[in-house]
PDB file of C-alpha atoms in Angstrom:
ATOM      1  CA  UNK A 112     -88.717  30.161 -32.081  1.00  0.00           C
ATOM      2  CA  UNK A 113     -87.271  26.879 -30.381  1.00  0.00           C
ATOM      3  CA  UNK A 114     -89.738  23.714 -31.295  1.00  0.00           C
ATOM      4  CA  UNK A 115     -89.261  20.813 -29.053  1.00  0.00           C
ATOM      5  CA  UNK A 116     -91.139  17.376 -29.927  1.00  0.00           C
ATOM      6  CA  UNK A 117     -92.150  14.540 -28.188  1.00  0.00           C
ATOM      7  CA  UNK A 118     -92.219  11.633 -30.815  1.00  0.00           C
ATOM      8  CA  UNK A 119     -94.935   9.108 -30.635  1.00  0.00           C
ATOM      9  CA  UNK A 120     -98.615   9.009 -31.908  1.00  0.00           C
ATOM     10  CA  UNK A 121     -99.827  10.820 -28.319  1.00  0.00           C
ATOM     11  CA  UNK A 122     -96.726  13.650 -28.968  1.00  0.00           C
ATOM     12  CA  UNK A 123     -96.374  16.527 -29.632  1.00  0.00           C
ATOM     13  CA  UNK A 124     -94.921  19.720 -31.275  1.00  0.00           C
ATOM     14  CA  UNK A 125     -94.734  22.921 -28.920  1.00  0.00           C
ATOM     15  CA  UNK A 126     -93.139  25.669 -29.639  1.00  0.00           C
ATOM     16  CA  UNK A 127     -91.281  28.660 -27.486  1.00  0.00           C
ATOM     17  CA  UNK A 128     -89.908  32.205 -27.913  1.00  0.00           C
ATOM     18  CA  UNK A 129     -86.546  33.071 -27.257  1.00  0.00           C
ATOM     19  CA  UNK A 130     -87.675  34.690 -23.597  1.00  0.00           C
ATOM     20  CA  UNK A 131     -89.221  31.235 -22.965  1.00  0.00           C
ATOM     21  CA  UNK A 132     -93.203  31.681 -23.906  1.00  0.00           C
ATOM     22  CA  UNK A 133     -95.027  29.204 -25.547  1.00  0.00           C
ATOM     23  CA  UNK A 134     -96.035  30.544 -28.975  1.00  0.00           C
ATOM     24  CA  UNK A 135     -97.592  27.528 -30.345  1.00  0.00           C
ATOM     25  CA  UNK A 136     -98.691  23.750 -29.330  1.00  0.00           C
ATOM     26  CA  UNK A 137     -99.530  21.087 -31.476  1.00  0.00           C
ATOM     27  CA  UNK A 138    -100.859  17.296 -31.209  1.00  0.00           C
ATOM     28  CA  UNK A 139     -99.261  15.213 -33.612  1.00  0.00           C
ATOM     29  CA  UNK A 140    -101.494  14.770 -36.219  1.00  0.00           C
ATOM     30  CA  UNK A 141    -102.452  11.464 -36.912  1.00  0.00           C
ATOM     31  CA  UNK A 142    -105.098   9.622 -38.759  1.00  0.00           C
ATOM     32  CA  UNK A 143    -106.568   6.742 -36.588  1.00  0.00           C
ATOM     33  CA  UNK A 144    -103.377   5.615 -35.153  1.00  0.00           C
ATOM     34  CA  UNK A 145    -100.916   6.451 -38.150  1.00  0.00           C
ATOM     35  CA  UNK A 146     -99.064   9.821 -38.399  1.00  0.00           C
ATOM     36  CA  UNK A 147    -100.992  12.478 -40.486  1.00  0.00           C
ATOM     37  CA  UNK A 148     -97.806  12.934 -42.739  1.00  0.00           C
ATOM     38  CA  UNK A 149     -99.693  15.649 -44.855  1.00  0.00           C
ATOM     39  CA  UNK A 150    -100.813  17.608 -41.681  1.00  0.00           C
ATOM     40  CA  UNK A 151     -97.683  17.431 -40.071  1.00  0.00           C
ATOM     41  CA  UNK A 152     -95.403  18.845 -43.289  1.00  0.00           C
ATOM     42  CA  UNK A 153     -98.666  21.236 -43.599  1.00  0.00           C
ATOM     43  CA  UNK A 154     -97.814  22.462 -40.024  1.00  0.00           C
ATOM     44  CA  UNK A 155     -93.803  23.332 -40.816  1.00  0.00           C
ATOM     45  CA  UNK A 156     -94.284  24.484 -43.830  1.00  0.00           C
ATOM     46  CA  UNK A 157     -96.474  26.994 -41.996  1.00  0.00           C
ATOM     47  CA  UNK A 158     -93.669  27.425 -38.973  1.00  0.00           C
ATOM     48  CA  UNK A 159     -90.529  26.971 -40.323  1.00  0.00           C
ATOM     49  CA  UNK A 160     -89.517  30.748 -41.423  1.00  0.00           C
ATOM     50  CA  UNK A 161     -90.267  31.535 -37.501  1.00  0.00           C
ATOM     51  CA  UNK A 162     -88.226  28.155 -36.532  1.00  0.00           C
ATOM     52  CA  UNK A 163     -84.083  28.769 -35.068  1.00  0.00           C
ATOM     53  CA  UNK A 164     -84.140  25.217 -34.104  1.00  0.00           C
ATOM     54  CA  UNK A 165     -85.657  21.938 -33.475  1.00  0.00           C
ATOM     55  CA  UNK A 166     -85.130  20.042 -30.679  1.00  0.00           C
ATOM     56  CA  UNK A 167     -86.447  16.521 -31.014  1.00  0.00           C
ATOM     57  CA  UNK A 168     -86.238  13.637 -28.049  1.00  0.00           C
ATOM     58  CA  UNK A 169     -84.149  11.042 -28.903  1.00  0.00           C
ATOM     59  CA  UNK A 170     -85.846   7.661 -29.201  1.00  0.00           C
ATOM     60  CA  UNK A 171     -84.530   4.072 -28.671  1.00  0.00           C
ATOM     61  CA  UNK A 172     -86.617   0.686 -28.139  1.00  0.00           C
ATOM     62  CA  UNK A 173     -87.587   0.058 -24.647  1.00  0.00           C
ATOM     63  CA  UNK A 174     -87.348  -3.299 -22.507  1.00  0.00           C
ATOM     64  CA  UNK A 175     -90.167  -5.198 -23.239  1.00  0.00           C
ATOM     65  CA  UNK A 176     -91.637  -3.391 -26.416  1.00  0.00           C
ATOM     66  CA  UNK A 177     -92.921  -5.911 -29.161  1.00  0.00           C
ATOM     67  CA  UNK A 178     -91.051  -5.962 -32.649  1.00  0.00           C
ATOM     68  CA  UNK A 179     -94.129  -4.570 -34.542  1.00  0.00           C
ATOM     69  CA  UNK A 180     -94.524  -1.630 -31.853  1.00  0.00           C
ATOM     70  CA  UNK A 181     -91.023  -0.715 -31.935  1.00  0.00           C
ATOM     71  CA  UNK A 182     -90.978  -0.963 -35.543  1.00  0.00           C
ATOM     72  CA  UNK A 183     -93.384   1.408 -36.197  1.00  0.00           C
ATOM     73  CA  UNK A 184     -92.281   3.499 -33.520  1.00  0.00           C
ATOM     74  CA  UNK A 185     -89.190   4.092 -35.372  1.00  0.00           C
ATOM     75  CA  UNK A 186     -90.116   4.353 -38.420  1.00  0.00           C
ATOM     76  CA  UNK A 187     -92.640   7.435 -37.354  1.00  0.00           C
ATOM     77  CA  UNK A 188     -89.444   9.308 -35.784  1.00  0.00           C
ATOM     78  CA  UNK A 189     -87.608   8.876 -39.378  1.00  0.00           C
ATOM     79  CA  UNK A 190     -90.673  10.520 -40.911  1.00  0.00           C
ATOM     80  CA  UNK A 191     -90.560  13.423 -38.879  1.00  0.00           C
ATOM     81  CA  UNK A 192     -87.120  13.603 -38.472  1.00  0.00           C
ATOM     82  CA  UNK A 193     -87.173  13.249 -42.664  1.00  0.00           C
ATOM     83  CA  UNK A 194     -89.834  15.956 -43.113  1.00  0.00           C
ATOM     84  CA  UNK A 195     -87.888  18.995 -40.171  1.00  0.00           C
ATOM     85  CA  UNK A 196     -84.837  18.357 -42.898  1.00  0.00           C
ATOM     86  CA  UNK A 197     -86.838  18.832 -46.416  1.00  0.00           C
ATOM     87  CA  UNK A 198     -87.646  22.063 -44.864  1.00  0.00           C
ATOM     88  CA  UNK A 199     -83.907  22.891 -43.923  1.00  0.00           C
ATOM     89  CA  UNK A 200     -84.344  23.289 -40.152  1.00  0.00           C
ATOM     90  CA  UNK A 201     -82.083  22.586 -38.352  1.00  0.00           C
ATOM     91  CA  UNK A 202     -82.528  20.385 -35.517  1.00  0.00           C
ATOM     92  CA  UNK A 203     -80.816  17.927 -32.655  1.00  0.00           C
ATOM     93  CA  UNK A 204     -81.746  14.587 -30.755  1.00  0.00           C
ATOM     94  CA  UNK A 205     -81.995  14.930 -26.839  1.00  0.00           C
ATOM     95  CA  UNK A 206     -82.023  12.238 -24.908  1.00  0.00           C
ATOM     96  CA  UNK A 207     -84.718  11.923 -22.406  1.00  0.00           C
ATOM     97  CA  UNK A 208     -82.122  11.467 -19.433  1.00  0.00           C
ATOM     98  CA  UNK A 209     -80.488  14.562 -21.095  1.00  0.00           C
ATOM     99  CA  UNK A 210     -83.449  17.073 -20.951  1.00  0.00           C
ATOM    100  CA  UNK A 211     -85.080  16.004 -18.090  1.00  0.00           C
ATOM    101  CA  UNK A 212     -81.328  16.333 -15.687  1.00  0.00           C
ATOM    102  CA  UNK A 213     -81.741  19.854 -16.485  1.00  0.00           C
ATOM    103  CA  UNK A 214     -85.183  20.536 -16.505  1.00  0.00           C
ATOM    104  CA  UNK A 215     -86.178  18.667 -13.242  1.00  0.00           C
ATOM    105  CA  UNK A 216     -83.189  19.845 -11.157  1.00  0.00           C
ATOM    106  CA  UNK A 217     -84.549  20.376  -7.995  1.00  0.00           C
ATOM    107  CA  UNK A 218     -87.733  18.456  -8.079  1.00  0.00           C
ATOM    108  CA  UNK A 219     -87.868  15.408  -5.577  1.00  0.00           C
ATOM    109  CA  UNK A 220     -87.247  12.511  -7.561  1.00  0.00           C
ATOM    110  CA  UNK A 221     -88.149   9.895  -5.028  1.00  0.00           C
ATOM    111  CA  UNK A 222     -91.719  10.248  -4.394  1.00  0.00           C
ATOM    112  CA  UNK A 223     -92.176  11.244  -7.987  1.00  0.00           C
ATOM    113  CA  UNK A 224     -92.412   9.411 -11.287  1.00  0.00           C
ATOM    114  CA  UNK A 225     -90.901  11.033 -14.268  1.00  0.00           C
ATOM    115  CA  UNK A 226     -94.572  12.193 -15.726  1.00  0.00           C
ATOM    116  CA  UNK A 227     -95.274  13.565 -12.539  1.00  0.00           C
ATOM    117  CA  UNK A 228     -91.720  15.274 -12.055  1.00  0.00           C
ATOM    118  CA  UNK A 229     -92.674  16.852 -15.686  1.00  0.00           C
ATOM    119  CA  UNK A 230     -95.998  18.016 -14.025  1.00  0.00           C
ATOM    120  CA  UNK A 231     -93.869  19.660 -11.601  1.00  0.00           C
ATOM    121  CA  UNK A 232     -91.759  21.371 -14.017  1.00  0.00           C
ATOM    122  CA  UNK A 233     -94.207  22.707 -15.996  1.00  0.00           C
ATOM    123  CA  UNK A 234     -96.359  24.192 -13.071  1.00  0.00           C
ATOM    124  CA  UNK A 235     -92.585  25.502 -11.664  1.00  0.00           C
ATOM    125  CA  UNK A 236     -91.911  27.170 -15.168  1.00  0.00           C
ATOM    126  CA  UNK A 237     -94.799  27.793 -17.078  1.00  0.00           C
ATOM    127  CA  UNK A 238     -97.748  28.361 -14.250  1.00  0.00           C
ATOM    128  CA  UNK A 239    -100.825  29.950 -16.464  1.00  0.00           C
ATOM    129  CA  UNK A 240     -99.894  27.459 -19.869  1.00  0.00           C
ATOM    130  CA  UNK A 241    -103.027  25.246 -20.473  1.00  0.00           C
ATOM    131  CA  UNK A 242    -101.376  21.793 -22.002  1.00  0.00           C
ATOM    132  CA  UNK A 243    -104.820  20.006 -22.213  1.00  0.00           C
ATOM    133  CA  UNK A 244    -105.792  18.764 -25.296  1.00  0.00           C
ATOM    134  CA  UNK A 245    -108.852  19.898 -25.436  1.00  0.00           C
ATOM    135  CA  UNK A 246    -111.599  21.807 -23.284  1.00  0.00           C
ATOM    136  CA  UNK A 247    -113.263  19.236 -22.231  1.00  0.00           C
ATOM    137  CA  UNK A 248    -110.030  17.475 -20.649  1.00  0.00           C
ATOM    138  CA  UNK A 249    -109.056  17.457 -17.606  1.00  0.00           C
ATOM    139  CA  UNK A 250    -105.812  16.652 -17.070  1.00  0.00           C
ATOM    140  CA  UNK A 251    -102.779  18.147 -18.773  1.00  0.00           C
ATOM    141  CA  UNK A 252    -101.866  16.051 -22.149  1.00  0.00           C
ATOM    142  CA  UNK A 253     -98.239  13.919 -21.819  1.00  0.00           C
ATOM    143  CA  UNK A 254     -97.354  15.007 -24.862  1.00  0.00           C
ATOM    144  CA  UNK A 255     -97.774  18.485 -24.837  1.00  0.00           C
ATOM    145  CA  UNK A 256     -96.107  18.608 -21.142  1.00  0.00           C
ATOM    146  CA  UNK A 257     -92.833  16.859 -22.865  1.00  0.00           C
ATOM    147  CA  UNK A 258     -92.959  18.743 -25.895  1.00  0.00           C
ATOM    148  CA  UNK A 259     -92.914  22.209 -24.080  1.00  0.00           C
ATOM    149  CA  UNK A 260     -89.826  21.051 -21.536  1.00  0.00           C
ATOM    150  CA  UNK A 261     -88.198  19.629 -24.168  1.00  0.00           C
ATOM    151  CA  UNK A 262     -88.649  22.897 -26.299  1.00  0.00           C
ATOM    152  CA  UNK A 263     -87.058  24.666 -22.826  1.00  0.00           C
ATOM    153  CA  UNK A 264     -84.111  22.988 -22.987  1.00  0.00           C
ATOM    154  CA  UNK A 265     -83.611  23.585 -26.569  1.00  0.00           C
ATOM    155  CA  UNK A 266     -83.810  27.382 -25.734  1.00  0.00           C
ATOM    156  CA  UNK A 267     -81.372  27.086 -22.681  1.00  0.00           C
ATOM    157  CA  UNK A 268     -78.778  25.002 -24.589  1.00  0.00           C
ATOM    158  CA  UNK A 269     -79.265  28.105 -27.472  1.00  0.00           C
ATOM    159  CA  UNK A 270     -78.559  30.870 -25.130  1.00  0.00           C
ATOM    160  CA  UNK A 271     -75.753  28.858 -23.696  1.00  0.00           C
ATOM    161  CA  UNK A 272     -74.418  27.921 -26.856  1.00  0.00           C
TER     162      UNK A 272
END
């Protein structure tokens, strides 16, 4: 299974076979708005002996983002990336600009922002996955959309590679 991960309090962890199906989607767990460590190491130690590789989007501080926001931003992607190595997966950072030059090839990128362009994808490439968060939602969760195209370019680079 290829994991891909969308870092951030409102990611995600999704999950796809090696013919490209989503096998499992996660929220990150959190607690208020801190990461659920415990849940999270909970959730690979129950994956991990299904797991080829990790694929995990590359953060960096953005224009404008306060010290304190980017701080803890930071430090949550060193958690996770600290917990996918004391369970000896293997993994590698993506930039966004990376996955997304493969992913939304041929989607209009004009009239489209990039979370719409990601809407696109998934609905292009996965058109019966549910990436709500819940039942009651109705729209499909940010996170989850990432987490699954980043997971699809982790299984494209594998079966290049």
């Amino acid at each position: 299974m290829i994991i891909g991960i969308d870092i951030g309090l409102n990611g995600a962890i999704v999950g796809i076979n090696k013919a490209g199906q989503a096998a499992e989607k996660h929220l990150m767990p959190t607690i208020g708005n801190t990461l659920n460590i415990s849940e999270l190491n909970k959730l690979l130690l129950r994956l991990r002996k299904n797991i080829d590789h990790v694929f995990i989007e590359k953060v960096s501080s953005m224009p404008k983002q306060g010290v304190a926001s980017t701080f803890k931003f930071g430090k949550l992607a060193g958690i996770v990336e600290g917990l996918i190595t004391s369970h000896g997966l293997k993994f590698t950072l993506v930039a966004p600009q990376t996955w997304q030059k493969e992913i939304f090839e041929g989607i209009d990128k004009k009239n489209l922002n990039p979370k719409q362009r990601a809407l696109t994808a998934v609905h292009r490439l996965f058109p019966n996955i549910d990436l709500r968060a819940s039942d009651r939602c109705k729209v499909q969760h940010d996170g989850l959309v990432d987490a699954l195209l980043i997971a699809e370019y982790g299984r494209r680079k594998m079966l290049r590679d």
